[in-house]
Short mmCIF file of C-alpha atoms in Angstrom, two decimals:
data_model
loop_
_atom_site.label_atom_id
_atom_site.label_comp_id
_atom_site.label_asym_id
_atom_site.label_seq_id
_atom_site.Cartn_x
_atom_site.Cartn_y
_atom_site.Cartn_z
CA MET A 141 0.05 7.55 12.96
CA GLN A 142 -2.24 6.76 15.84
CA GLU A 143 0.11 3.99 17.03
CA ILE A 144 3.02 6.42 17.01
CA ALA A 145 0.94 8.96 18.93
CA ASP A 146 0.10 6.28 21.50
CA ASP A 147 3.80 5.41 21.85
CA PHE A 148 4.61 9.03 22.64
CA ALA A 149 1.67 9.37 25.03
CA ASP A 150 2.92 6.42 27.07
CA LEU A 151 6.22 8.15 27.83
CA LEU A 152 7.38 10.86 30.21
CA ALA A 153 8.58 14.11 28.66
CA PRO A 154 12.36 13.34 28.58
CA GLN A 155 11.69 9.95 27.04
CA ARG A 156 9.54 11.57 24.39
CA LEU A 157 12.59 13.51 23.29
CA GLU A 158 14.55 10.26 23.14
CA LEU A 159 11.89 8.71 20.96
CA LEU A 160 11.86 11.78 18.74
CA LEU A 161 15.63 11.40 18.42
CA GLU A 162 15.13 7.79 17.32
CA PHE A 163 12.75 8.97 14.61
CA SER A 164 15.31 11.59 13.63
CA GLU A 165 17.95 8.91 13.22
CA GLY A 166 15.54 6.54 11.49
CA LEU A 167 14.70 9.03 8.75
CA PRO A 168 15.58 7.21 5.51
CA GLU A 169 18.35 8.61 3.33
CA LEU A 170 17.26 10.51 0.27
CA PRO A 171 17.37 8.11 -2.71
CA GLU A 172 19.97 8.67 -5.41
CA ARG A 173 17.47 10.06 -7.89
CA TYR A 174 16.85 13.09 -5.67
CA ALA A 175 20.52 13.77 -4.96
CA GLY A 176 21.41 17.33 -5.86
CA ARG A 177 17.84 18.05 -6.94
CA LEU A 178 16.51 19.92 -3.94
CA GLY A 179 15.22 22.56 -6.31
CA GLU A 180 12.72 20.03 -7.63
CA MET A 181 11.52 19.16 -4.15
CA GLU A 182 9.15 21.33 -2.10
CA GLN A 183 10.67 23.39 0.71
CA VAL A 184 8.65 23.44 3.91
CA HIS A 185 8.82 27.10 4.82
CA GLU A 186 6.93 26.55 8.07
CA CYS A 187 10.02 24.83 9.49
CA GLN A 188 12.85 26.77 11.08
CA SER A 189 15.40 24.65 9.22
CA PRO A 190 15.85 24.04 5.50
CA ILE A 191 13.78 20.93 4.90
CA PHE A 192 12.58 19.66 1.54
CA LEU A 193 10.08 16.96 0.72
CA ALA A 194 9.00 14.99 -2.34
CA VAL A 195 5.77 13.02 -2.70
CA GLU A 196 5.29 10.20 -5.17
CA VAL A 197 2.04 8.35 -5.77
CA ASP A 198 1.89 5.02 -7.62
CA ASP A 199 0.12 4.84 -10.98
CA GLU A 200 -1.77 1.67 -10.01
CA PRO A 201 -4.53 0.83 -9.57
CA ALA A 202 -5.40 3.00 -12.56
CA ASP A 203 -9.11 3.01 -11.87
CA ASP A 204 -8.97 3.90 -8.18
CA PRO A 205 -6.63 6.81 -7.35
CA GLY A 206 -7.57 6.67 -3.68
CA GLU A 207 -6.06 3.20 -3.38
CA ARG A 208 -2.68 4.16 -4.85
CA ALA A 209 0.27 3.97 -2.49
CA VAL A 210 2.02 7.16 -1.35
CA HIS A 211 5.82 7.42 -0.99
CA LEU A 212 7.54 10.22 0.90
CA PHE A 213 11.11 11.52 0.68
CA PHE A 214 12.72 14.09 2.96
CA SER A 215 15.94 16.06 3.05
CA ALA A 216 16.78 17.75 6.35
CA PRO A 217 20.14 18.76 7.83
CA GLN A 218 21.78 16.69 10.56
CA GLU A 219 22.10 19.78 12.74
CA ALA A 220 18.30 20.07 12.85
CA PRO A 221 17.39 16.84 14.63
CA THR A 222 14.00 18.07 15.83
CA THR A 223 12.90 18.79 12.29
CA ARG A 224 14.36 15.46 11.18
CA GLY A 225 12.39 13.80 13.96
CA PHE A 226 9.14 15.32 12.66
CA ALA A 227 10.00 14.08 9.17
CA GLY A 228 10.84 10.65 10.60
CA ILE A 229 7.43 10.38 12.25
CA LEU A 230 5.64 11.34 9.05
CA SER A 231 7.81 8.98 7.01
CA GLU A 232 7.16 6.04 9.29
CA GLY A 233 3.50 6.90 9.80
CA LEU A 234 2.47 7.74 6.24
CA ASP A 235 4.86 6.15 3.74
CA GLY A 236 3.16 3.25 1.99
CA LEU A 237 -0.36 4.22 3.01
CA THR A 238 -2.96 4.74 0.31
CA ALA A 239 -3.74 8.21 -0.94
CA ALA A 240 -7.14 8.06 0.71
CA GLN A 241 -5.61 7.15 4.06
CA VAL A 242 -3.10 10.00 3.87
CA LEU A 243 -5.82 12.47 2.92
CA ALA A 244 -7.87 11.30 5.92
CA VAL A 245 -5.15 12.16 8.45
CA PRO A 246 -6.42 15.10 10.54
CA GLU A 247 -4.62 18.41 9.99
CA ASP A 248 -3.93 18.71 13.71
CA ALA A 249 -2.34 15.24 14.00
CA PRO A 250 1.08 16.74 14.93
CA TYR A 251 -0.44 18.11 18.12
CA ARG A 252 -1.43 14.59 19.17
CA PHE A 253 2.14 13.40 19.79
CA SER A 254 2.31 14.81 23.31
CA LEU A 255 5.31 16.89 22.24
CA GLY A 256 3.98 20.38 22.96
CA GLU A 257 5.64 20.57 26.33
CA ALA A 258 9.01 19.19 25.29
CA VAL A 259 9.31 20.80 21.89
CA SER A 260 6.98 23.85 22.05
CA PRO A 261 3.78 24.35 20.10
CA LEU A 262 5.53 26.84 17.82
CA ARG A 263 7.93 24.19 16.56
CA LEU A 264 5.08 21.76 16.03
CA ARG A 265 3.66 24.19 13.51
CA GLY A 266 6.54 23.14 11.30
CA MET A 267 5.25 19.58 11.38
CA VAL A 268 1.74 20.78 10.62
CA GLY A 269 3.23 22.54 7.60
CA MET A 270 4.91 19.32 6.42
CA LEU A 271 1.69 17.36 6.76
CA SER A 272 -0.46 19.89 4.93
CA ARG A 273 2.06 20.11 2.09
CA ILE A 274 2.12 16.31 1.81
CA LYS A 275 -1.66 16.14 1.72
CA ARG A 276 -1.84 18.89 -0.88
CA GLN A 277 0.63 17.06 -3.12
CA VAL A 278 -1.21 13.76 -2.72
CA ALA A 279 -4.47 15.47 -3.64
CA LEU A 280 -2.88 17.01 -6.74
CA ARG A 281 -1.44 13.68 -7.85
CA THR A 282 -4.63 11.71 -7.44
CA ARG A 283 -7.06 14.19 -8.91
CA SER A 284 -8.93 12.37 -11.64
CA MET B 131 39.11 30.71 11.63
CA VAL B 132 39.94 34.01 10.05
CA ASP B 133 41.31 36.19 12.75
CA THR B 134 40.96 39.73 11.61
CA ALA B 135 42.44 41.23 14.75
CA ALA B 136 45.51 43.32 14.10
CA PRO B 137 48.83 41.98 15.38
CA ASP B 138 49.58 42.57 19.03
CA THR B 139 52.23 45.09 18.13
CA ALA B 140 49.47 47.40 16.98
CA ALA B 141 47.51 47.12 20.19
CA PRO B 142 45.70 50.38 20.84
CA ASP B 143 46.43 52.40 23.91
CA THR B 144 42.73 52.93 24.36
CA ALA B 145 42.06 49.51 25.81
CA ASP B 146 39.53 50.23 28.49
CA SER B 147 39.36 46.68 29.68
CA ASP B 148 38.25 46.23 33.22
CA SER B 149 38.27 42.51 32.75
CA ALA B 150 38.67 40.19 35.65
CA ASP B 151 42.23 38.98 35.61
CA SER B 152 41.10 35.53 36.49
CA ASP B 153 43.71 32.83 36.13
CA SER B 154 41.20 30.89 34.14
CA ALA B 155 40.56 33.61 31.55
CA ASP B 156 41.30 32.83 27.94
CA SER B 157 44.39 34.85 27.13
CA SER B 158 44.00 34.40 23.37
CA GLY B 159 45.59 37.45 21.80
CA SER B 160 42.65 38.21 19.57
CA PHE B 161 40.29 38.71 22.52
CA SER B 162 42.47 41.15 24.45
CA ARG B 163 41.35 44.11 22.42
CA TYR B 164 37.69 43.66 23.27
CA ALA B 165 36.31 45.76 26.11
CA HIS B 166 35.59 42.69 28.24
CA PRO B 167 37.75 39.90 26.84
CA GLU B 168 36.95 37.67 29.80
CA ARG B 169 33.48 37.18 28.33
CA LEU B 170 34.80 35.09 25.43
CA VAL B 171 36.66 31.82 25.27
CA SER B 172 38.07 30.07 22.24
CA THR B 173 37.44 26.48 21.22
CA GLN B 174 41.14 25.80 21.81
CA TRP B 175 40.98 27.19 25.35
CA LEU B 176 37.93 25.10 26.17
CA ALA B 177 39.53 21.98 24.74
CA GLU B 178 42.56 22.61 26.97
CA GLN B 179 40.36 23.06 30.02
CA ILE B 180 38.59 19.79 29.31
CA GLU B 181 41.93 18.06 28.78
CA ALA B 182 43.19 19.46 32.07
CA GLY B 183 40.13 18.19 33.92
CA ALA B 184 38.90 21.68 34.76
CA VAL B 185 35.40 21.10 33.37
CA GLY B 186 32.91 19.63 35.81
CA GLY B 187 34.02 18.42 39.17
CA PRO B 188 34.13 20.48 42.31
CA ASP B 189 34.76 24.16 41.66
CA GLY B 190 35.20 23.39 38.00
CA ILE B 191 33.99 25.23 34.92
CA VAL B 192 30.44 24.35 33.93
CA VAL B 193 29.78 24.20 30.20
CA LEU B 194 26.17 24.59 29.07
CA GLU B 195 24.76 24.06 25.58
CA SER B 196 21.76 26.23 24.71
CA ASP B 197 20.27 25.60 21.27
CA GLU B 198 17.36 26.55 19.13
CA ASP B 199 16.95 22.87 18.29
CA VAL B 200 15.96 21.11 21.50
CA LEU B 201 17.33 17.75 20.36
CA LEU B 202 20.72 18.89 19.16
CA TYR B 203 22.48 18.39 22.50
CA ASP B 204 21.22 14.82 22.57
CA THR B 205 22.79 14.02 19.20
CA GLY B 206 26.25 14.77 20.65
CA HIS B 207 27.77 17.62 22.66
CA ILE B 208 31.04 18.93 23.98
CA PRO B 209 32.37 16.42 26.54
CA GLY B 210 31.34 17.40 30.04
CA SER B 211 28.71 19.86 28.91
CA LEU B 212 25.12 19.94 30.11
CA LYS B 213 21.93 20.91 28.33
CA LEU B 214 20.23 24.18 29.13
CA ASP B 215 16.87 23.94 27.43
CA TRP B 216 15.91 27.49 26.64
CA HIS B 217 12.25 26.73 26.34
CA GLN B 218 11.86 24.63 29.49
CA ASP B 219 14.58 25.97 31.79
CA LEU B 220 14.61 29.72 31.27
CA ASN B 221 11.07 30.62 30.19
CA ASP B 222 8.12 30.84 32.52
CA PRO B 223 5.65 28.24 31.26
CA VAL B 224 2.66 30.59 31.46
CA VAL B 225 3.59 34.27 31.50
CA ARG B 226 5.71 35.64 28.66
CA ASP B 227 8.66 36.19 30.93
CA TYR B 228 11.73 34.46 32.26
CA VAL B 229 11.81 32.13 35.22
CA ASP B 230 11.73 33.63 38.68
CA ALA B 231 14.54 33.62 41.22
CA GLN B 232 13.64 30.28 42.75
CA GLN B 233 13.24 28.51 39.44
CA PHE B 234 16.50 29.96 38.21
CA ALA B 235 18.31 28.86 41.36
CA ALA B 236 16.94 25.35 40.89
CA VAL B 237 18.01 25.20 37.25
CA MET B 238 21.52 26.33 38.14
CA SER B 239 21.88 24.10 41.20
CA ALA B 240 20.81 21.07 39.17
CA ARG B 241 23.72 21.71 36.83
CA GLY B 242 26.29 22.16 39.53
CA VAL B 243 26.42 25.92 39.06
CA GLY B 244 27.05 27.99 42.16
CA ARG B 245 27.09 31.77 42.37
CA ASP B 246 30.85 31.88 41.76
CA THR B 247 31.03 29.21 39.09
CA THR B 248 32.60 30.00 35.74
CA VAL B 249 29.95 29.14 33.16
CA VAL B 250 30.74 28.75 29.46
CA LEU B 251 27.77 28.84 27.09
CA TYR B 252 27.66 27.66 23.52
CA GLY B 253 24.99 26.68 21.03
CA ASP B 254 23.72 26.39 17.48
CA LYS B 255 22.68 29.15 15.09
CA ASN B 256 25.69 31.36 15.73
CA ASN B 257 25.23 31.25 19.48
CA TRP B 258 21.91 33.14 19.33
CA TRP B 259 20.38 31.07 22.09
CA ALA B 260 23.62 30.87 24.00
CA ALA B 261 23.86 34.68 23.94
CA TYR B 262 20.23 34.85 24.98
CA ALA B 263 20.95 32.52 27.92
CA LEU B 264 24.00 34.59 28.84
CA TRP B 265 21.83 37.68 28.87
CA VAL B 266 19.23 36.00 31.10
CA MET B 267 21.98 34.87 33.48
CA SER B 268 23.08 38.51 33.51
CA LEU B 269 19.56 39.55 34.58
CA PHE B 270 20.23 37.46 37.66
CA GLY B 271 23.63 39.06 38.07
CA HIS B 272 25.71 35.95 37.50
CA GLU B 273 29.23 37.36 37.40
CA ASP B 274 31.28 34.91 35.41
CA VAL B 275 29.44 33.73 32.32
CA ARG B 276 31.20 33.48 28.98
CA LEU B 277 30.48 32.58 25.37
CA LEU B 278 32.40 30.04 23.32
CA ASP B 279 33.51 32.06 20.29
CA GLY B 280 32.08 30.43 17.17
CA GLY B 281 29.76 28.20 19.16
CA ARG B 282 28.88 24.62 18.41
CA ALA B 283 29.45 24.90 14.66
CA LYS B 284 33.08 25.94 15.05
CA TRP B 285 33.78 23.21 17.58
CA ALA B 286 32.32 20.64 15.19
CA ALA B 287 34.01 22.12 12.12
CA GLU B 288 37.37 21.74 13.83
CA GLY B 289 36.70 18.04 14.22
CA ARG B 290 36.71 18.26 18.00
CA GLU B 291 35.06 15.56 20.04
CA LEU B 292 31.30 15.41 20.49
CA THR B 293 29.88 12.82 22.85
CA ARG B 294 26.49 11.51 23.83
CA GLU B 295 27.63 10.84 27.35
CA VAL B 296 25.66 13.01 29.76
CA PRO B 297 27.69 13.81 32.84
CA ALA B 298 26.12 12.88 36.16
CA VAL B 299 26.06 16.06 38.21
CA PRO B 300 24.85 16.06 41.80
CA THR B 301 22.44 18.89 42.50
CA LEU B 302 24.04 21.49 44.71
CA ALA B 303 22.35 21.76 48.08
CA GLY B 304 22.66 23.65 51.34
CA ASP B 305 25.25 26.41 51.34
CA ALA B 306 26.57 25.29 47.97
CA ALA B 307 23.19 25.67 46.27
CA TYR B 308 22.66 28.55 43.89
CA PRO B 309 21.24 31.41 45.93
CA VAL B 310 17.76 32.75 45.29
CA VAL B 311 18.65 36.09 43.72
CA GLU B 312 15.89 38.34 42.43
CA ARG B 313 16.22 39.34 38.81
CA ASP B 314 17.21 42.93 38.20
CA ASP B 315 15.76 43.65 34.78
CA ALA B 316 16.14 47.41 34.72
CA PRO B 317 19.80 47.78 33.71
CA ILE B 318 19.81 45.54 30.64
CA ARG B 319 16.20 44.81 29.74
CA ALA B 320 13.79 47.20 28.05
CA PHE B 321 10.02 46.85 28.04
CA LYS B 322 7.68 48.45 25.53
CA GLU B 323 7.07 51.45 27.80
CA ASP B 324 10.84 51.95 28.11
CA VAL B 325 11.18 51.95 24.34
CA LEU B 326 8.36 54.48 23.98
CA ALA B 327 10.14 56.72 26.49
CA HIS B 328 13.40 56.19 24.61
CA LEU B 329 12.08 57.20 21.15
CA GLY B 330 14.54 59.60 19.57
CA GLY B 331 17.43 57.85 21.29
CA PRO B 332 19.69 55.22 19.71
CA LEU B 333 17.93 51.98 18.73
CA VAL B 334 19.46 49.07 16.85
CA ASP B 335 17.22 46.82 14.76
CA VAL B 336 19.21 43.63 14.19
CA ARG B 337 16.73 41.84 11.92
CA SER B 338 17.17 41.25 8.20
CA PRO B 339 16.72 44.22 5.83
CA GLY B 340 13.39 42.81 4.61
CA GLU B 341 12.01 42.69 8.13
CA TYR B 342 13.30 46.18 8.85
CA SER B 343 11.68 47.69 5.77
CA GLY B 344 8.36 46.03 6.53
CA GLU B 345 8.41 43.74 3.50
CA LEU B 346 8.80 40.59 5.65
CA LEU B 347 7.34 39.73 9.05
CA HIS B 348 9.94 37.10 9.86
CA MET B 349 13.42 36.09 8.78
CA PRO B 350 13.79 35.16 5.12
CA ASP B 351 12.77 31.52 4.57
CA TYR B 352 10.86 31.44 7.86
CA PRO B 353 7.08 31.41 8.06
CA GLN B 354 5.75 34.93 7.69
CA GLU B 355 3.62 35.09 10.78
CA GLY B 356 3.70 36.63 14.18
CA ALA B 357 3.00 40.33 13.72
CA MET B 358 0.09 42.42 12.48
CA ARG B 359 2.32 45.17 11.13
CA GLY B 360 5.69 45.20 9.40
CA GLY B 361 8.41 47.80 9.67
CA HIS B 362 10.66 49.10 12.42
CA ILE B 363 10.65 51.28 15.49
CA PRO B 364 11.10 54.92 14.36
CA GLY B 365 14.69 56.01 14.30
CA ALA B 366 16.14 52.51 14.63
CA LYS B 367 19.42 51.83 12.84
CA SER B 368 19.40 48.71 10.69
CA VAL B 369 22.40 46.57 11.65
CA PRO B 370 21.65 42.90 10.98
CA TRP B 371 23.21 40.78 13.72
CA ALA B 372 25.28 38.78 11.23
CA ARG B 373 27.44 41.78 10.45
CA ALA B 374 29.10 41.20 13.81
CA ALA B 375 30.12 37.67 12.87
CA ASN B 376 32.80 36.14 10.68
CA GLU B 377 32.07 33.28 8.29
CA ASP B 378 32.92 30.72 10.96
CA GLY B 379 30.57 32.28 13.50
CA THR B 380 33.29 33.93 15.58
CA PHE B 381 32.96 37.60 16.39
CA ARG B 382 34.65 40.16 14.16
CA SER B 383 37.59 42.06 15.49
CA ARG B 384 37.09 45.12 17.64
CA GLU B 385 38.31 47.34 14.81
CA ASP B 386 35.75 45.85 12.41
CA LEU B 387 32.97 46.20 14.98
CA GLU B 388 33.87 49.81 15.68
CA ALA B 389 33.84 50.53 11.96
CA ILE B 390 30.28 49.22 11.73
CA TYR B 391 28.63 50.40 14.95
CA LEU B 392 30.56 53.59 15.70
CA GLN B 393 31.85 55.02 12.44
CA GLU B 394 29.19 53.81 9.99
CA GLN B 395 26.11 53.93 12.23
CA GLY B 396 27.21 56.75 14.49
CA LEU B 397 26.42 54.95 17.72
CA SER B 398 28.28 56.03 20.81
CA PRO B 399 29.38 53.82 23.72
CA ALA B 400 28.26 56.53 26.15
CA ASP B 401 24.65 56.77 24.89
CA PRO B 402 21.91 54.61 26.35
CA THR B 403 21.07 52.21 23.51
CA ILE B 404 18.33 49.64 22.95
CA ALA B 405 18.59 46.61 20.66
CA TYR B 406 15.71 44.49 19.41
CA CYS B 407 14.84 41.84 16.83
CA ARG B 408 11.77 39.59 16.56
CA ILE B 409 11.77 37.80 19.92
CA GLY B 410 15.01 38.95 21.52
CA GLU B 411 17.45 36.17 20.69
CA ARG B 412 19.31 37.75 17.78
CA SER B 413 19.39 41.05 19.64
CA SER B 414 21.00 39.27 22.61
CA HIS B 415 23.86 38.55 20.23
CA THR B 416 24.11 42.25 19.38
CA TRP B 417 23.64 43.21 23.04
CA PHE B 418 26.68 41.04 23.78
CA VAL B 419 28.67 42.76 21.03
CA LEU B 420 27.83 46.27 22.17
CA THR B 421 28.19 45.58 25.89
CA HIS B 422 31.07 43.16 26.17
CA LEU B 423 33.07 43.58 22.98
CA LEU B 424 32.69 47.33 22.42
CA GLY B 425 32.21 48.40 26.04
CA PHE B 426 28.97 50.36 25.70
CA ASP B 427 27.93 51.51 29.16
CA ASP B 428 24.17 51.18 28.89
CA VAL B 429 22.62 48.73 26.45
CA ARG B 430 19.21 47.20 26.99
CA ASN B 431 17.73 44.30 25.07
CA TYR B 432 14.06 44.78 24.19
CA ASP B 433 13.02 41.13 24.32
CA GLY B 434 9.39 41.88 23.49
CA SER B 435 10.84 42.94 20.15
CA TRP B 436 8.84 42.94 16.94
CA THR B 437 6.39 40.23 18.04
CA GLU B 438 5.21 42.72 20.65
CA TRP B 439 5.76 46.04 18.89
CA GLY B 440 4.30 44.87 15.55
CA ASN B 441 1.15 43.73 17.34
CA SER B 442 0.70 46.71 19.65
CA VAL B 443 -2.06 49.21 19.08
CA ARG B 444 -1.05 52.77 18.22
CA VAL B 445 2.67 52.49 18.69
CA PRO B 446 4.55 54.34 15.96
CA VAL B 447 5.92 52.25 13.09
CA GLU B 448 8.22 53.32 10.31
CA GLN B 449 8.53 51.49 7.02
CA GLY B 450 11.10 51.59 4.27
CA ALA B 451 14.70 50.63 3.66
CA PRO B 452 17.52 52.04 5.79
CA ALA B 453 18.48 55.59 4.89
#
């Protein structure tokens, strides 16, 4: 996440939007097993577009929940590229990390992408909402 | 795509249009019954203008996309159109207000817009932000600014071209530059004090029924934040903005709009009327309907809206469902 934040910080405002667009386009497709099952995913009500997320945590290693890998899945409409961009950043930055690493990400991380000027702080609250929901789900799934 | 306008043969003799009879106006039959039909253009008309080379270029039409989603333009837009970023181009970065005359002139000049330019606005979310931009341009007295009926969604749904190519537009300078014209808020913008003075007069609350009753503090499915109190301004009629729109995002026919705003709600085109929502964007849509489609003489948009009223100390608040 820090590397992504550094990438954004190195750019001028218009280029930050271009990078956000790249994240929007790089958001992985929802896997087949979630197709048509939005109801079983968690809606992020903090976002101004209908976005849903699912969090999976590996079962191994059985004796150390904090070391289990986290996998993230997002569904967001094409006509909401900003929201997709937020999801793309979180997907690239968090997917595959251990549960302990995800839980250690600061709650205010979305404000560290230098996007407040280009996107507005209000919109960034949507990304904060995504992150806190992800962390809550990871915590639930790794509680021993 | 449903056109609910009656056939031309049934055109009313009450048409009070004082529309500009510009050669470039969209003469689509369904618009002619609106009070100011020159304020709307159809997707077909715009496509023809683009095809004819009338968009961009010297003295051409300037098409601006104004969206809620700041990246949407960049994913593809109507050929020849330019981005008008509501957040960065029209809002003052510090004060809760719109840009001043010099900033506005710079924003317009950079897009090749002169004082006499025909501007067509369109956007996402049923043209909320496009209508908001049109209203702000009206604060500066820009004469010829129009909405694309149905907005971006209709254009896309019809399979019309979207491009990522951003036109290179030289900034207008010298005599051609957009003039520095002071905003005149009074005729179409209401502040909190104006609303207090207006209590007892016609008010239109265009938010969802849940927001109106006080049950919700934001639109359904949106985060419930932003105001300390829920409810509505006393005496306000509840007419959610979406009632003015068809399924495809186009405006309903004049007859349908009159049935809602005049017959059902008892509003009168001659009465000074104030519309509001949460931050002023949805009520810009309704302001457009009342002013340009129904010909109300005196409609003001209260852009402070519920985020101001619901946080203000000792202003009157009413709760409960519409009567």
